[in-house]
XYZ file of C-alpha atoms in Angstrom:
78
model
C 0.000 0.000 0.000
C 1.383 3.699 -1.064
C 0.710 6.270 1.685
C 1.606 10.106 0.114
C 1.094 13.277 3.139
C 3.168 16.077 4.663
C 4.194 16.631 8.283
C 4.657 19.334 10.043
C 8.123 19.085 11.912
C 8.444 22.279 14.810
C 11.846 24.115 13.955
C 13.310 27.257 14.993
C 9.994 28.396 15.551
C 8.726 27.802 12.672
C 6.736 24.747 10.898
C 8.950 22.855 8.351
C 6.773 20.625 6.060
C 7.957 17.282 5.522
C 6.464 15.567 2.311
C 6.392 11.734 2.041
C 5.880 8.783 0.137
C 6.433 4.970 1.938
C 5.519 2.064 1.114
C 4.535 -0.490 2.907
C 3.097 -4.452 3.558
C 1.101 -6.236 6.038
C 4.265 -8.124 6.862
C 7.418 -7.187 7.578
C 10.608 -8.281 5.127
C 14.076 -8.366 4.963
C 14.050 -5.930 2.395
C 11.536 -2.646 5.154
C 13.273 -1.042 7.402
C 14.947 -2.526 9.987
C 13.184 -5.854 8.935
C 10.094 -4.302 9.068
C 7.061 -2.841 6.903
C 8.168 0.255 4.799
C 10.086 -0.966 1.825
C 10.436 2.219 0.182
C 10.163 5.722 1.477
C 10.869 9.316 0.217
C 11.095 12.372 2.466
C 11.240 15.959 0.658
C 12.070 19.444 2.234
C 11.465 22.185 0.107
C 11.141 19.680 -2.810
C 14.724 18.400 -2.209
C 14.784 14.481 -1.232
C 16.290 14.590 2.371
C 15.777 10.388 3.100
C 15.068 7.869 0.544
C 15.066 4.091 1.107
C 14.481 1.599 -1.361
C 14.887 -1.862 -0.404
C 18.247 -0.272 1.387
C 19.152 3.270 2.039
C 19.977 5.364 -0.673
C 20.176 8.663 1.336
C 19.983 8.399 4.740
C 18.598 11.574 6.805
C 20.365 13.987 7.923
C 18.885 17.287 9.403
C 16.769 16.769 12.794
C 13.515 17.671 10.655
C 13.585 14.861 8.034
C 14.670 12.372 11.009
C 11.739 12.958 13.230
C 9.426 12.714 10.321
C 11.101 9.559 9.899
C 10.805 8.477 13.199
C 6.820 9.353 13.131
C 6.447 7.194 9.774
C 8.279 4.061 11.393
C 5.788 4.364 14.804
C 2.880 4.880 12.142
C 3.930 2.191 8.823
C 6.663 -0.109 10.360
């Protein structure tokens, strides 16, 4: 199933949106996350791809807004 949204990340008093794309199974796999669900997932900032996994990491996050939208999408998908 293909989930699409934005969150809204607090930063520097300000809202950063945080647009996403994961996908994810009723199962977890040795190809999601940490053995789990998501088996791809895109995060954008500005319409720059911060984090992108595909079966692996191709770009891991970085900044502290694109990892705690990451960290809500594993509590929510994986």
């Amino acid at each position: 199933m293909v989930r699409k949204g934005v969150i809204g990340i607090p930063q520097d008093g300000r809202m950063t949106a945080c647009s996403y794309t994961v996908k994810h199974y009723e199962e977890g796999s040795v190809f999601g996350i940490d053995g789990g669900r998501i088996s791809k997932l895109a995060i954008k900032i500005d319409g720059k791809t911060t984090c992108c996994y595909d079966r692996g990491w191709d770009c891991e996050p970085e900044d502290d807004a694109t990892k705690a939208a990451l960290a809500i999408l594993i509590m929510e998908y994986n």
